[in-house]
């Protein structure tokens, strides 16, 4: 059997088109969504992400505000900027690119962002809102995975889901989203006993461990839907957390790397910025962009 390829690149392009249409409608009412991205320091990978975010923000018709700060600024200076962005009505979304320099307290910085502008969904209030089914801003990568899963499978209720990885950015919010859709969810991690046997039970397998080709084909239940969140740089180029070529012979559907989950992350950042703008203006959430 050969799996269906889940084309995240095409899905993300469609999502951006929809967002651009919604932005146009907002502009007709005199509202232009604005996203502020804050980069501290010169981490090369972060610089690439931030450039890409700014470019796509402008492409869908939103305003992009980039704040590039030197690696040695104090945490207080960063907090002062965040306060200013919180108070600025032209800014609907705020993203502070991670990782931050080691002299900063990441949690304190994230929790200084107005939760209604926290388009990353990392603020502790948004974590709580997601866990309790209240209007959260949802982390972009798991939101993108959920959209792909719903598109592929329709109703997720009653499905057995295994999430590999327990990070705050992907694993934990992914599990919450799957639970909200009434899947039966297991979170596995480095101490999990007999990982292959556990994964073999999964109708939905989400891999977010950051280890190249970690998930083997014989861990995959025949016909399962496999979502590979991994982006690992190797001598063979970019590869995911799943041994793709072999797993694609067993799975029912699978995301490639690159071109699977990756493009969904920035598209969902734009979706969250649109949602935040709608809420800030007392408008209903745009259809299909929130869980
Ligand atoms: N660094 C790597 N991924 C992310 C992300 O999703 N959001 C932010 N703010 N920083 C990141």
JSON list of N, CA, C and O in Angstrom, two decimals, residues 125-136 176 180 291:
[
{"chain": "A", "resi": 125, "resn": "UNK", "atom": "N", "xyz": [-2.55, 32.21, 30.01]},
{"chain": "A", "resi": 125, "resn": "UNK", "atom": "CA", "xyz": [-4.02, 32.31, 29.92]},
{"chain": "A", "resi": 125, "resn": "UNK", "atom": "C", "xyz": [-4.56, 31.57, 28.72]},
{"chain": "A", "resi": 125, "resn": "UNK", "atom": "O", "xyz": [-5.64, 30.97, 28.77]},
{"chain": "A", "resi": 126, "resn": "UNK", "atom": "N", "xyz": [-3.83, 31.61, 27.62]},
{"chain": "A", "resi": 126, "resn": "UNK", "atom": "CA", "xyz": [-4.29, 30.88, 26.44]},
{"chain": "A", "resi": 126, "resn": "UNK", "atom": "C", "xyz": [-4.14, 29.37, 26.62]},
{"chain": "A", "resi": 126, "resn": "UNK", "atom": "O", "xyz": [-4.97, 28.59, 26.14]},
{"chain": "A", "resi": 127, "resn": "UNK", "atom": "N", "xyz": [-3.10, 28.97, 27.33]},
{"chain": "A", "resi": 127, "resn": "UNK", "atom": "CA", "xyz": [-2.93, 27.54, 27.64]},
{"chain": "A", "resi": 127, "resn": "UNK", "atom": "C", "xyz": [-4.13, 27.07, 28.46]},
{"chain": "A", "resi": 127, "resn": "UNK", "atom": "O", "xyz": [-4.72, 26.01, 28.18]},
{"chain": "A", "resi": 128, "resn": "UNK", "atom": "N", "xyz": [-4.52, 27.88, 29.44]},
{"chain": "A", "resi": 128, "resn": "UNK", "atom": "CA", "xyz": [-5.68, 27.54, 30.28]},
{"chain": "A", "resi": 128, "resn": "UNK", "atom": "C", "xyz": [-6.98, 27.57, 29.51]},
{"chain": "A", "resi": 128, "resn": "UNK", "atom": "O", "xyz": [-7.84, 26.70, 29.70]},
{"chain": "A", "resi": 129, "resn": "UNK", "atom": "N", "xyz": [-7.12, 28.57, 28.65]},
{"chain": "A", "resi": 129, "resn": "UNK", "atom": "CA", "xyz": [-8.35, 28.65, 27.86]},
{"chain": "A", "resi": 129, "resn": "UNK", "atom": "C", "xyz": [-8.49, 27.45, 26.93]},
{"chain": "A", "resi": 129, "resn": "UNK", "atom": "O", "xyz": [-9.58, 26.89, 26.77]},
{"chain": "A", "resi": 130, "resn": "UNK", "atom": "N", "xyz": [-7.37, 27.03, 26.32]},
{"chain": "A", "resi": 130, "resn": "UNK", "atom": "CA", "xyz": [-7.44, 25.86, 25.42]},
{"chain": "A", "resi": 130, "resn": "UNK", "atom": "C", "xyz": [-7.82, 24.60, 26.23]},
{"chain": "A", "resi": 130, "resn": "UNK", "atom": "O", "xyz": [-8.67, 23.82, 25.80]},
{"chain": "A", "resi": 131, "resn": "UNK", "atom": "N", "xyz": [-7.23, 24.47, 27.40]},
{"chain": "A", "resi": 131, "resn": "UNK", "atom": "CA", "xyz": [-7.48, 23.28, 28.22]},
{"chain": "A", "resi": 131, "resn": "UNK", "atom": "C", "xyz": [-8.93, 23.23, 28.71]},
{"chain": "A", "resi": 131, "resn": "UNK", "atom": "O", "xyz": [-9.46, 22.15, 28.98]},
{"chain": "A", "resi": 132, "resn": "UNK", "atom": "N", "xyz": [-9.56, 24.40, 28.82]},
{"chain": "A", "resi": 132, "resn": "UNK", "atom": "CA", "xyz": [-10.92, 24.44, 29.38]},
{"chain": "A", "resi": 132, "resn": "UNK", "atom": "C", "xyz": [-11.97, 24.78, 28.33]},
{"chain": "A", "resi": 132, "resn": "UNK", "atom": "O", "xyz": [-13.13, 25.03, 28.66]},
{"chain": "A", "resi": 133, "resn": "UNK", "atom": "N", "xyz": [-11.58, 24.82, 27.05]},
{"chain": "A", "resi": 133, "resn": "UNK", "atom": "CA", "xyz": [-12.55, 25.02, 25.97]},
{"chain": "A", "resi": 133, "resn": "UNK", "atom": "C", "xyz": [-13.10, 26.44, 25.89]},
{"chain": "A", "resi": 133, "resn": "UNK", "atom": "O", "xyz": [-14.22, 26.64, 25.46]},
{"chain": "A", "resi": 134, "resn": "UNK", "atom": "N", "xyz": [-12.30, 27.43, 26.31]},
{"chain": "A", "resi": 134, "resn": "UNK", "atom": "CA", "xyz": [-12.71, 28.82, 26.15]},
{"chain": "A", "resi": 134, "resn": "UNK", "atom": "C", "xyz": [-11.92, 29.43, 25.00]},
{"chain": "A", "resi": 134, "resn": "UNK", "atom": "O", "xyz": [-10.89, 28.92, 24.63]},
{"chain": "A", "resi": 135, "resn": "UNK", "atom": "N", "xyz": [-12.40, 30.56, 24.49]},
{"chain": "A", "resi": 135, "resn": "UNK", "atom": "CA", "xyz": [-11.82, 31.21, 23.31]},
{"chain": "A", "resi": 135, "resn": "UNK", "atom": "C", "xyz": [-10.32, 31.44, 23.39]},
{"chain": "A", "resi": 135, "resn": "UNK", "atom": "O", "xyz": [-9.88, 32.55, 23.67]},
{"chain": "A", "resi": 136, "resn": "UNK", "atom": "N", "xyz": [-9.53, 30.44, 23.09]},
{"chain": "A", "resi": 136, "resn": "UNK", "atom": "CA", "xyz": [-8.08, 30.59, 23.18]},
{"chain": "A", "resi": 136, "resn": "UNK", "atom": "C", "xyz": [-7.50, 31.09, 21.86]},
{"chain": "A", "resi": 136, "resn": "UNK", "atom": "O", "xyz": [-8.11, 30.96, 20.81]},
{"chain": "A", "resi": 176, "resn": "UNK", "atom": "N", "xyz": [-4.31, 18.51, 23.44]},
{"chain": "A", "resi": 176, "resn": "UNK", "atom": "CA", "xyz": [-5.53, 19.21, 23.86]},
{"chain": "A", "resi": 176, "resn": "UNK", "atom": "C", "xyz": [-6.51, 19.34, 22.69]},
{"chain": "A", "resi": 176, "resn": "UNK", "atom": "O", "xyz": [-7.71, 19.15, 22.85]},
{"chain": "A", "resi": 180, "resn": "UNK", "atom": "N", "xyz": [-10.22, 17.76, 22.36]},
{"chain": "A", "resi": 180, "resn": "UNK", "atom": "CA", "xyz": [-11.41, 18.58, 22.07]},
{"chain": "A", "resi": 180, "resn": "UNK", "atom": "C", "xyz": [-12.23, 18.00, 20.95]},
{"chain": "A", "resi": 180, "resn": "UNK", "atom": "O", "xyz": [-13.45, 18.15, 20.91]},
{"chain": "A", "resi": 291, "resn": "UNK", "atom": "N", "xyz": [-10.35, 26.32, 16.39]},
{"chain": "A", "resi": 291, "resn": "UNK", "atom": "CA", "xyz": [-10.82, 24.94, 16.65]},
{"chain": "A", "resi": 291, "resn": "UNK", "atom": "C", "xyz": [-12.26, 24.96, 17.15]},
{"chain": "A", "resi": 291, "resn": "UNK", "atom": "O", "xyz": [-13.01, 24.07, 16.91]}
]
